Amino acid sequence: MGLSEKALHIARALGDLETLAHVLLARDYTITAPENAKERFAATAEVLDLAEGLGDPGIASRALSLRFKAAMELADVAEAERSLLRNEKLV
């Protein structure tokens, strides 16, 4: 188990939603590789749910940026465009 995975387990165990969101965002950078695009894409959905619950547009914007990147890696141009448009409304 890598350090980012350990951090994710700890954040989930703590139950602090903001900490979990930040760990998921940071984890994206530690697992960036083509074979992890689906995992990273799925994580952005979780972060967006957390951001909505927290009422934090900053976290949502960061998640949408990462979602855009993962969607492009997965050749899902339509989702990438939706993420970009959603992010433009936040900033």
PDB file of N, CA and C in Angstrom:
ATOM      1  N   MET A   1       0.845  -1.176   0.000  1.00  0.00           N
ATOM      2  CA  MET A   1       0.000   0.000   0.000  1.00  0.00           C
ATOM      3  C   MET A   1       0.891   1.240   0.000  1.00  0.00           C
ATOM      4  N   GLY A   2       0.619   2.134  -0.946  1.00  0.00           N
ATOM      5  CA  GLY A   2       1.403   3.352  -1.031  1.00  0.00           C
ATOM      6  C   GLY A   2       0.964   4.378   0.006  1.00  0.00           C
ATOM      7  N   LEU A   3       1.778   5.407   0.157  1.00  0.00           N
ATOM      8  CA  LEU A   3       1.480   6.433   1.157  1.00  0.00           C
ATOM      9  C   LEU A   3       0.173   7.161   0.885  1.00  0.00           C
ATOM     10  N   SER A   4      -0.113   7.443  -0.384  1.00  0.00           N
ATOM     11  CA  SER A   4      -1.359   8.163  -0.665  1.00  0.00           C
ATOM     12  C   SER A   4      -2.576   7.288  -0.361  1.00  0.00           C
ATOM     13  N   GLU A   5      -2.438   5.993  -0.556  1.00  0.00           N
ATOM     14  CA  GLU A   5      -3.534   5.079  -0.222  1.00  0.00           C
ATOM     15  C   GLU A   5      -3.717   5.006   1.294  1.00  0.00           C
ATOM     16  N   LYS A   6      -2.616   5.013   2.034  1.00  0.00           N
ATOM     17  CA  LYS A   6      -2.702   5.043   3.502  1.00  0.00           C
ATOM     18  C   LYS A   6      -3.373   6.329   3.963  1.00  0.00           C
ATOM     19  N   ALA A   7      -2.989   7.443   3.349  1.00  0.00           N
ATOM     20  CA  ALA A   7      -3.595   8.728   3.708  1.00  0.00           C
ATOM     21  C   ALA A   7      -5.094   8.709   3.440  1.00  0.00           C
ATOM     22  N   LEU A   8      -5.482   8.079   2.352  1.00  0.00           N
ATOM     23  CA  LEU A   8      -6.897   7.978   2.012  1.00  0.00           C
ATOM     24  C   LEU A   8      -7.643   7.146   3.049  1.00  0.00           C
ATOM     25  N   HIS A   9      -7.066   6.032   3.473  1.00  0.00           N
ATOM     26  CA  HIS A   9      -7.693   5.197   4.499  1.00  0.00           C
ATOM     27  C   HIS A   9      -7.837   5.969   5.814  1.00  0.00           C
ATOM     28  N   ILE A  10      -6.813   6.706   6.183  1.00  0.00           N
ATOM     29  CA  ILE A  10      -6.854   7.498   7.422  1.00  0.00           C
ATOM     30  C   ILE A  10      -7.930   8.575   7.323  1.00  0.00           C
ATOM     31  N   ALA A  11      -7.975   9.271   6.190  1.00  0.00           N
ATOM     32  CA  ALA A  11      -8.967  10.336   6.017  1.00  0.00           C
ATOM     33  C   ALA A  11     -10.384   9.776   6.090  1.00  0.00           C
ATOM     34  N   ARG A  12     -10.602   8.627   5.486  1.00  0.00           N
ATOM     35  CA  ARG A  12     -11.936   8.010   5.559  1.00  0.00           C
ATOM     36  C   ARG A  12     -12.273   7.617   7.000  1.00  0.00           C
ATOM     37  N   ALA A  13     -11.296   7.086   7.716  1.00  0.00           N
ATOM     38  CA  ALA A  13     -11.531   6.667   9.101  1.00  0.00           C
ATOM     39  C   ALA A  13     -11.830   7.857  10.007  1.00  0.00           C
ATOM     40  N   LEU A  14     -11.217   8.995   9.720  1.00  0.00           N
ATOM     41  CA  LEU A  14     -11.445  10.193  10.533  1.00  0.00           C
ATOM     42  C   LEU A  14     -12.866  10.719  10.369  1.00  0.00           C
ATOM     43  N   GLY A  15     -13.421  10.539   9.180  1.00  0.00           N
ATOM     44  CA  GLY A  15     -14.774  11.029   8.941  1.00  0.00           C
ATOM     45  C   GLY A  15     -14.869  12.525   8.715  1.00  0.00           C
ATOM     46  N   ASP A  16     -13.745  13.191   8.549  1.00  0.00           N
ATOM     47  CA  ASP A  16     -13.727  14.635   8.276  1.00  0.00           C
ATOM     48  C   ASP A  16     -13.825  14.829   6.766  1.00  0.00           C
ATOM     49  N   LEU A  17     -14.952  15.325   6.309  1.00  0.00           N
ATOM     50  CA  LEU A  17     -15.205  15.418   4.870  1.00  0.00           C
ATOM     51  C   LEU A  17     -14.243  16.358   4.149  1.00  0.00           C
ATOM     52  N   GLU A  18     -13.878  17.447   4.777  1.00  0.00           N
ATOM     53  CA  GLU A  18     -12.947  18.373   4.136  1.00  0.00           C
ATOM     54  C   GLU A  18     -11.561  17.741   3.989  1.00  0.00           C
ATOM     55  N   THR A  19     -11.111  17.054   5.019  1.00  0.00           N
ATOM     56  CA  THR A  19      -9.826  16.357   4.942  1.00  0.00           C
ATOM     57  C   THR A  19      -9.861  15.302   3.850  1.00  0.00           C
ATOM     58  N   LEU A  20     -10.944  14.556   3.780  1.00  0.00           N
ATOM     59  CA  LEU A  20     -11.087  13.530   2.755  1.00  0.00           C
ATOM     60  C   LEU A  20     -11.023  14.149   1.361  1.00  0.00           C
ATOM     61  N   ALA A  21     -11.710  15.257   1.163  1.00  0.00           N
ATOM     62  CA  ALA A  21     -11.686  15.918  -0.139  1.00  0.00           C
ATOM     63  C   ALA A  21     -10.266  16.327  -0.522  1.00  0.00           C
ATOM     64  N   HIS A  22      -9.533  16.902   0.423  1.00  0.00           N
ATOM     65  CA  HIS A  22      -8.167  17.347   0.125  1.00  0.00           C
ATOM     66  C   HIS A  22      -7.230  16.161  -0.130  1.00  0.00           C
ATOM     67  N   VAL A  23      -7.430  15.084   0.583  1.00  0.00           N
ATOM     68  CA  VAL A  23      -6.603  13.890   0.348  1.00  0.00           C
ATOM     69  C   VAL A  23      -6.893  13.314  -1.037  1.00  0.00           C
ATOM     70  N   LEU A  24      -8.161  13.247  -1.406  1.00  0.00           N
ATOM     71  CA  LEU A  24      -8.503  12.745  -2.740  1.00  0.00           C
ATOM     72  C   LEU A  24      -7.915  13.635  -3.835  1.00  0.00           C
ATOM     73  N   LEU A  25      -7.957  14.936  -3.633  1.00  0.00           N
ATOM     74  CA  LEU A  25      -7.373  15.843  -4.621  1.00  0.00           C
ATOM     75  C   LEU A  25      -5.860  15.655  -4.719  1.00  0.00           C
ATOM     76  N   ALA A  26      -5.204  15.568  -3.579  1.00  0.00           N
ATOM     77  CA  ALA A  26      -3.746  15.401  -3.587  1.00  0.00           C
ATOM     78  C   ALA A  26      -3.352  14.043  -4.161  1.00  0.00           C
ATOM     79  N   ARG A  27      -4.159  13.031  -3.887  1.00  0.00           N
ATOM     80  CA  ARG A  27      -3.870  11.683  -4.376  1.00  0.00           C
ATOM     81  C   ARG A  27      -3.824  11.633  -5.892  1.00  0.00           C
ATOM     82  N   ASP A  28      -4.623  12.461  -6.551  1.00  0.00           N
ATOM     83  CA  ASP A  28      -4.626  12.482  -8.014  1.00  0.00           C
ATOM     84  C   ASP A  28      -3.213  12.684  -8.558  1.00  0.00           C
ATOM     85  N   TYR A  29      -2.458  13.544  -7.915  1.00  0.00           N
ATOM     86  CA  TYR A  29      -1.107  13.834  -8.399  1.00  0.00           C
ATOM     87  C   TYR A  29      -0.131  12.690  -8.138  1.00  0.00           C
ATOM     88  N   THR A  30      -0.427  11.884  -7.123  1.00  0.00           N
ATOM     89  CA  THR A  30       0.490  10.794  -6.803  1.00  0.00           C
ATOM     90  C   THR A  30       0.231   9.544  -7.630  1.00  0.00           C
ATOM     91  N   ILE A  31      -0.952   9.460  -8.223  1.00  0.00           N
ATOM     92  CA  ILE A  31      -1.272   8.270  -9.021  1.00  0.00           C
ATOM     93  C   ILE A  31      -1.489   8.621 -10.490  1.00  0.00           C
ATOM     94  N   THR A  32      -0.993   9.765 -10.909  1.00  0.00           N
ATOM     95  CA  THR A  32      -1.180  10.166 -12.298  1.00  0.00           C
ATOM     96  C   THR A  32      -0.389   9.260 -13.227  1.00  0.00           C
ATOM     97  N   ALA A  33      -1.139   8.446 -13.943  1.00  0.00           N
ATOM     98  CA  ALA A  33      -0.598   7.554 -14.964  1.00  0.00           C
ATOM     99  C   ALA A  33      -1.779   7.128 -15.822  1.00  0.00           C
ATOM    100  N   PRO A  34      -1.534   6.837 -17.076  1.00  0.00           N
ATOM    101  CA  PRO A  34      -2.647   6.462 -17.957  1.00  0.00           C
ATOM    102  C   PRO A  34      -3.495   5.309 -17.419  1.00  0.00           C
ATOM    103  N   GLU A  35      -2.873   4.344 -16.770  1.00  0.00           N
ATOM    104  CA  GLU A  35      -3.629   3.197 -16.271  1.00  0.00           C
ATOM    105  C   GLU A  35      -4.517   3.538 -15.070  1.00  0.00           C
ATOM    106  N   ASN A  36      -4.365   4.736 -14.505  1.00  0.00           N
ATOM    107  CA  ASN A  36      -5.164   5.149 -13.356  1.00  0.00           C
ATOM    108  C   ASN A  36      -6.246   6.163 -13.717  1.00  0.00           C
ATOM    109  N   ALA A  37      -6.448   6.418 -14.984  1.00  0.00           N
ATOM    110  CA  ALA A  37      -7.392   7.464 -15.396  1.00  0.00           C
ATOM    111  C   ALA A  37      -8.812   7.186 -14.894  1.00  0.00           C
ATOM    112  N   LYS A  38      -9.253   5.950 -14.954  1.00  0.00           N
ATOM    113  CA  LYS A  38     -10.609   5.627 -14.491  1.00  0.00           C
ATOM    114  C   LYS A  38     -10.748   5.854 -12.989  1.00  0.00           C
ATOM    115  N   GLU A  39      -9.735   5.466 -12.242  1.00  0.00           N
ATOM    116  CA  GLU A  39      -9.762   5.664 -10.791  1.00  0.00           C
ATOM    117  C   GLU A  39      -9.771   7.157 -10.461  1.00  0.00           C
ATOM    118  N   ARG A  40      -8.942   7.916 -11.144  1.00  0.00           N
ATOM    119  CA  ARG A  40      -8.887   9.360 -10.902  1.00  0.00           C
ATOM    120  C   ARG A  40     -10.198  10.033 -11.294  1.00  0.00           C
ATOM    121  N   PHE A  41     -10.780   9.585 -12.403  1.00  0.00           N
ATOM    122  CA  PHE A  41     -12.062  10.139 -12.842  1.00  0.00           C
ATOM    123  C   PHE A  41     -13.139   9.869 -11.786  1.00  0.00           C
ATOM    124  N   ALA A  42     -13.194   8.648 -11.282  1.00  0.00           N
ATOM    125  CA  ALA A  42     -14.175   8.291 -10.252  1.00  0.00           C
ATOM    126  C   ALA A  42     -13.966   9.104  -8.977  1.00  0.00           C
ATOM    127  N   ALA A  43     -12.727   9.332  -8.622  1.00  0.00           N
ATOM    128  CA  ALA A  43     -12.433  10.107  -7.412  1.00  0.00           C
ATOM    129  C   ALA A  43     -12.964  11.532  -7.529  1.00  0.00           C
ATOM    130  N   THR A  44     -12.939  12.090  -8.745  1.00  0.00           N
ATOM    131  CA  THR A  44     -13.444  13.466  -8.895  1.00  0.00           C
ATOM    132  C   THR A  44     -14.941  13.528  -8.616  1.00  0.00           C
ATOM    133  N   ALA A  45     -15.677  12.478  -8.937  1.00  0.00           N
ATOM    134  CA  ALA A  45     -17.108  12.462  -8.625  1.00  0.00           C
ATOM    135  C   ALA A  45     -17.321  12.505  -7.117  1.00  0.00           C
ATOM    136  N   GLU A  46     -16.505  11.752  -6.396  1.00  0.00           N
ATOM    137  CA  GLU A  46     -16.605  11.759  -4.933  1.00  0.00           C
ATOM    138  C   GLU A  46     -16.256  13.134  -4.380  1.00  0.00           C
ATOM    139  N   VAL A  47     -15.205  13.743  -4.907  1.00  0.00           N
ATOM    140  CA  VAL A  47     -14.804  15.067  -4.422  1.00  0.00           C
ATOM    141  C   VAL A  47     -15.895  16.097  -4.725  1.00  0.00           C
ATOM    142  N   LEU A  48     -16.507  16.006  -5.890  1.00  0.00           N
ATOM    143  CA  LEU A  48     -17.587  16.943  -6.222  1.00  0.00           C
ATOM    144  C   LEU A  48     -18.761  16.792  -5.255  1.00  0.00           C
ATOM    145  N   ASP A  49     -19.090  15.562  -4.883  1.00  0.00           N
ATOM    146  CA  ASP A  49     -20.140  15.342  -3.887  1.00  0.00           C
ATOM    147  C   ASP A  49     -19.745  15.945  -2.541  1.00  0.00           C
ATOM    148  N   LEU A  50     -18.495  15.740  -2.163  1.00  0.00           N
ATOM    149  CA  LEU A  50     -18.015  16.305  -0.893  1.00  0.00           C
ATOM    150  C   LEU A  50     -18.045  17.833  -0.936  1.00  0.00           C
ATOM    151  N   ALA A  51     -17.594  18.406  -2.045  1.00  0.00           N
ATOM    152  CA  ALA A  51     -17.578  19.869  -2.183  1.00  0.00           C
ATOM    153  C   ALA A  51     -18.983  20.444  -2.076  1.00  0.00           C
ATOM    154  N   GLU A  52     -19.937  19.757  -2.679  1.00  0.00           N
ATOM    155  CA  GLU A  52     -21.321  20.222  -2.607  1.00  0.00           C
ATOM    156  C   GLU A  52     -21.812  20.198  -1.164  1.00  0.00           C
ATOM    157  N   GLY A  53     -21.533  19.105  -0.466  1.00  0.00           N
ATOM    158  CA  GLY A  53     -21.931  18.995   0.930  1.00  0.00           C
ATOM    159  C   GLY A  53     -21.258  20.022   1.822  1.00  0.00           C
ATOM    160  N   LEU A  54     -20.022  20.343   1.497  1.00  0.00           N
ATOM    161  CA  LEU A  54     -19.276  21.337   2.273  1.00  0.00           C
ATOM    162  C   LEU A  54     -19.601  22.766   1.853  1.00  0.00           C
ATOM    163  N   GLY A  55     -20.207  22.916   0.689  1.00  0.00           N
ATOM    164  CA  GLY A  55     -20.463  24.258   0.159  1.00  0.00           C
ATOM    165  C   GLY A  55     -19.173  24.970  -0.198  1.00  0.00           C
ATOM    166  N   ASP A  56     -18.215  24.229  -0.743  1.00  0.00           N
ATOM    167  CA  ASP A  56     -16.888  24.782  -1.034  1.00  0.00           C
ATOM    168  C   ASP A  56     -16.632  24.813  -2.542  1.00  0.00           C
ATOM    169  N   PRO A  57     -16.817  25.977  -3.177  1.00  0.00           N
ATOM    170  CA  PRO A  57     -16.588  26.066  -4.621  1.00  0.00           C
ATOM    171  C   PRO A  57     -15.121  25.903  -5.013  1.00  0.00           C
ATOM    172  N   GLY A  58     -14.203  26.190  -4.120  1.00  0.00           N
ATOM    173  CA  GLY A  58     -12.782  26.013  -4.410  1.00  0.00           C
ATOM    174  C   GLY A  58     -12.434  24.552  -4.604  1.00  0.00           C
ATOM    175  N   ILE A  59     -12.951  23.710  -3.715  1.00  0.00           N
ATOM    176  CA  ILE A  59     -12.722  22.275  -3.851  1.00  0.00           C
ATOM    177  C   ILE A  59     -13.396  21.767  -5.113  1.00  0.00           C
ATOM    178  N   ALA A  60     -14.604  22.238  -5.379  1.00  0.00           N
ATOM    179  CA  ALA A  60     -15.316  21.824  -6.592  1.00  0.00           C
ATOM    180  C   ALA A  60     -14.540  22.208  -7.841  1.00  0.00           C
ATOM    181  N   SER A  61     -13.981  23.399  -7.862  1.00  0.00           N
ATOM    182  CA  SER A  61     -13.219  23.858  -9.028  1.00  0.00           C
ATOM    183  C   SER A  61     -11.985  22.993  -9.254  1.00  0.00           C
ATOM    184  N   ARG A  62     -11.283  22.671  -8.192  1.00  0.00           N
ATOM    185  CA  ARG A  62     -10.102  21.808  -8.329  1.00  0.00           C
ATOM    186  C   ARG A  62     -10.504  20.434  -8.843  1.00  0.00           C
ATOM    187  N   ALA A  63     -11.613  19.897  -8.328  1.00  0.00           N
ATOM    188  CA  ALA A  63     -12.082  18.584  -8.779  1.00  0.00           C
ATOM    189  C   ALA A  63     -12.481  18.615 -10.250  1.00  0.00           C
ATOM    190  N   LEU A  64     -13.133  19.678 -10.664  1.00  0.00           N
ATOM    191  CA  LEU A  64     -13.543  19.786 -12.065  1.00  0.00           C
ATOM    192  C   LEU A  64     -12.341  19.901 -12.991  1.00  0.00           C
ATOM    193  N   SER A  65     -11.290  20.569 -12.550  1.00  0.00           N
ATOM    194  CA  SER A  65     -10.067  20.649 -13.364  1.00  0.00           C
ATOM    195  C   SER A  65      -9.451  19.264 -13.541  1.00  0.00           C
ATOM    196  N   LEU A  66      -9.407  18.507 -12.457  1.00  0.00           N
ATOM    197  CA  LEU A  66      -8.859  17.147 -12.539  1.00  0.00           C
ATOM    198  C   LEU A  66      -9.779  16.229 -13.330  1.00  0.00           C
ATOM    199  N   ARG A  67     -11.079  16.449 -13.221  1.00  0.00           N
ATOM    200  CA  ARG A  67     -12.044  15.654 -13.982  1.00  0.00           C
ATOM    201  C   ARG A  67     -11.880  15.915 -15.477  1.00  0.00           C
ATOM    202  N   PHE A  68     -11.664  17.167 -15.843  1.00  0.00           N
ATOM    203  CA  PHE A  68     -11.417  17.531 -17.234  1.00  0.00           C
ATOM    204  C   PHE A  68     -10.218  16.746 -17.763  1.00  0.00           C
ATOM    205  N   LYS A  69      -9.132  16.770 -16.990  1.00  0.00           N
ATOM    206  CA  LYS A  69      -7.908  16.087 -17.414  1.00  0.00           C
ATOM    207  C   LYS A  69      -8.129  14.582 -17.566  1.00  0.00           C
ATOM    208  N   ALA A  70      -8.768  13.966 -16.580  1.00  0.00           N
ATOM    209  CA  ALA A  70      -9.011  12.517 -16.647  1.00  0.00           C
ATOM    210  C   ALA A  70      -9.956  12.174 -17.794  1.00  0.00           C
ATOM    211  N   ALA A  71     -10.972  12.991 -18.007  1.00  0.00           N
ATOM    212  CA  ALA A  71     -11.913  12.738 -19.108  1.00  0.00           C
ATOM    213  C   ALA A  71     -11.194  12.796 -20.451  1.00  0.00           C
ATOM    214  N   MET A  72     -10.293  13.737 -20.613  1.00  0.00           N
ATOM    215  CA  MET A  72      -9.531  13.823 -21.864  1.00  0.00           C
ATOM    216  C   MET A  72      -8.648  12.599 -22.035  1.00  0.00           C
ATOM    217  N   GLU A  73      -8.044  12.128 -20.951  1.00  0.00           N
ATOM    218  CA  GLU A  73      -7.217  10.924 -21.031  1.00  0.00           C
ATOM    219  C   GLU A  73      -8.046   9.708 -21.414  1.00  0.00           C
ATOM    220  N   LEU A  74      -9.316   9.716 -21.029  1.00  0.00           N
ATOM    221  CA  LEU A  74     -10.227   8.614 -21.352  1.00  0.00           C
ATOM    222  C   LEU A  74     -10.938   8.832 -22.688  1.00  0.00           C
ATOM    223  N   ALA A  75     -10.587   9.904 -23.377  1.00  0.00           N
ATOM    224  CA  ALA A  75     -11.181  10.269 -24.666  1.00  0.00           C
ATOM    225  C   ALA A  75     -12.677  10.547 -24.550  1.00  0.00           C
ATOM    226  N   ASP A  76     -13.098  11.035 -23.385  1.00  0.00           N
ATOM    227  CA  ASP A  76     -14.484  11.419 -23.167  1.00  0.00           C
ATOM    228  C   ASP A  76     -14.583  12.933 -23.305  1.00  0.00           C
ATOM    229  N   VAL A  77     -14.568  13.385 -24.542  1.00  0.00           N
ATOM    230  CA  VAL A  77     -14.537  14.822 -24.824  1.00  0.00           C
ATOM    231  C   VAL A  77     -15.800  15.509 -24.323  1.00  0.00           C
ATOM    232  N   ALA A  78     -16.939  14.859 -24.432  1.00  0.00           N
ATOM    233  CA  ALA A  78     -18.188  15.461 -23.971  1.00  0.00           C
ATOM    234  C   ALA A  78     -18.136  15.745 -22.469  1.00  0.00           C
ATOM    235  N   GLU A  79     -17.632  14.786 -21.689  1.00  0.00           N
ATOM    236  CA  GLU A  79     -17.517  15.004 -20.242  1.00  0.00           C
ATOM    237  C   GLU A  79     -16.472  16.064 -19.932  1.00  0.00           C
ATOM    238  N   ALA A  80     -15.396  16.081 -20.682  1.00  0.00           N
ATOM    239  CA  ALA A  80     -14.374  17.115 -20.489  1.00  0.00           C
ATOM    240  C   ALA A  80     -14.981  18.496 -20.719  1.00  0.00           C
ATOM    241  N   GLU A  81     -15.776  18.638 -21.755  1.00  0.00           N
ATOM    242  CA  GLU A  81     -16.419  19.923 -22.033  1.00  0.00           C
ATOM    243  C   GLU A  81     -17.407  20.299 -20.933  1.00  0.00           C
ATOM    244  N   ARG A  82     -18.179  19.326 -20.440  1.00  0.00           N
ATOM    245  CA  ARG A  82     -19.113  19.604 -19.339  1.00  0.00           C
ATOM    246  C   ARG A  82     -18.360  20.063 -18.097  1.00  0.00           C
ATOM    247  N   SER A  83     -17.245  19.418 -17.808  1.00  0.00           N
ATOM    248  CA  SER A  83     -16.440  19.792 -16.635  1.00  0.00           C
ATOM    249  C   SER A  83     -15.898  21.203 -16.793  1.00  0.00           C
ATOM    250  N   LEU A  84     -15.433  21.522 -17.972  1.00  0.00           N
ATOM    251  CA  LEU A  84     -14.907  22.857 -18.245  1.00  0.00           C
ATOM    252  C   LEU A  84     -15.992  23.913 -18.075  1.00  0.00           C
ATOM    253  N   LEU A  85     -17.173  23.664 -18.619  1.00  0.00           N
ATOM    254  CA  LEU A  85     -18.267  24.616 -18.514  1.00  0.00           C
ATOM    255  C   LEU A  85     -18.724  24.792 -17.059  1.00  0.00           C
ATOM    256  N   ARG A  86     -18.805  23.695 -16.317  1.00  0.00           N
ATOM    257  CA  ARG A  86     -19.177  23.785 -14.913  1.00  0.00           C
ATOM    258  C   ARG A  86     -18.144  24.590 -14.129  1.00  0.00           C
ATOM    259  N   ASN A  87     -16.886  24.378 -14.453  1.00  0.00           N
ATOM    260  CA  ASN A  87     -15.826  25.086 -13.743  1.00  0.00           C
ATOM    261  C   ASN A  87     -15.846  26.583 -14.074  1.00  0.00           C
ATOM    262  N   GLU A  88     -16.121  26.914 -15.313  1.00  0.00           N
ATOM    263  CA  GLU A  88     -16.194  28.321 -15.714  1.00  0.00           C
ATOM    264  C   GLU A  88     -17.281  29.058 -14.932  1.00  0.00           C
ATOM    265  N   LYS A  89     -18.369  28.370 -14.614  1.00  0.00           N
ATOM    266  CA  LYS A  89     -19.442  28.989 -13.830  1.00  0.00           C
ATOM    267  C   LYS A  89     -19.038  29.246 -12.385  1.00  0.00           C
ATOM    268  N   LEU A  90     -18.086  28.447 -11.894  1.00  0.00           N
ATOM    269  CA  LEU A  90     -17.642  28.610 -10.507  1.00  0.00           C
ATOM    270  C   LEU A  90     -16.657  29.751 -10.329  1.00  0.00           C
ATOM    271  N   VAL A  91     -15.853  29.988 -11.356  1.00  0.00           N
ATOM    272  CA  VAL A  91     -14.776  30.996 -11.202  1.00  0.00           C
ATOM    273  C   VAL A  91     -15.087  32.292 -11.875  1.00  0.00           C
TER     274      VAL A  91
END
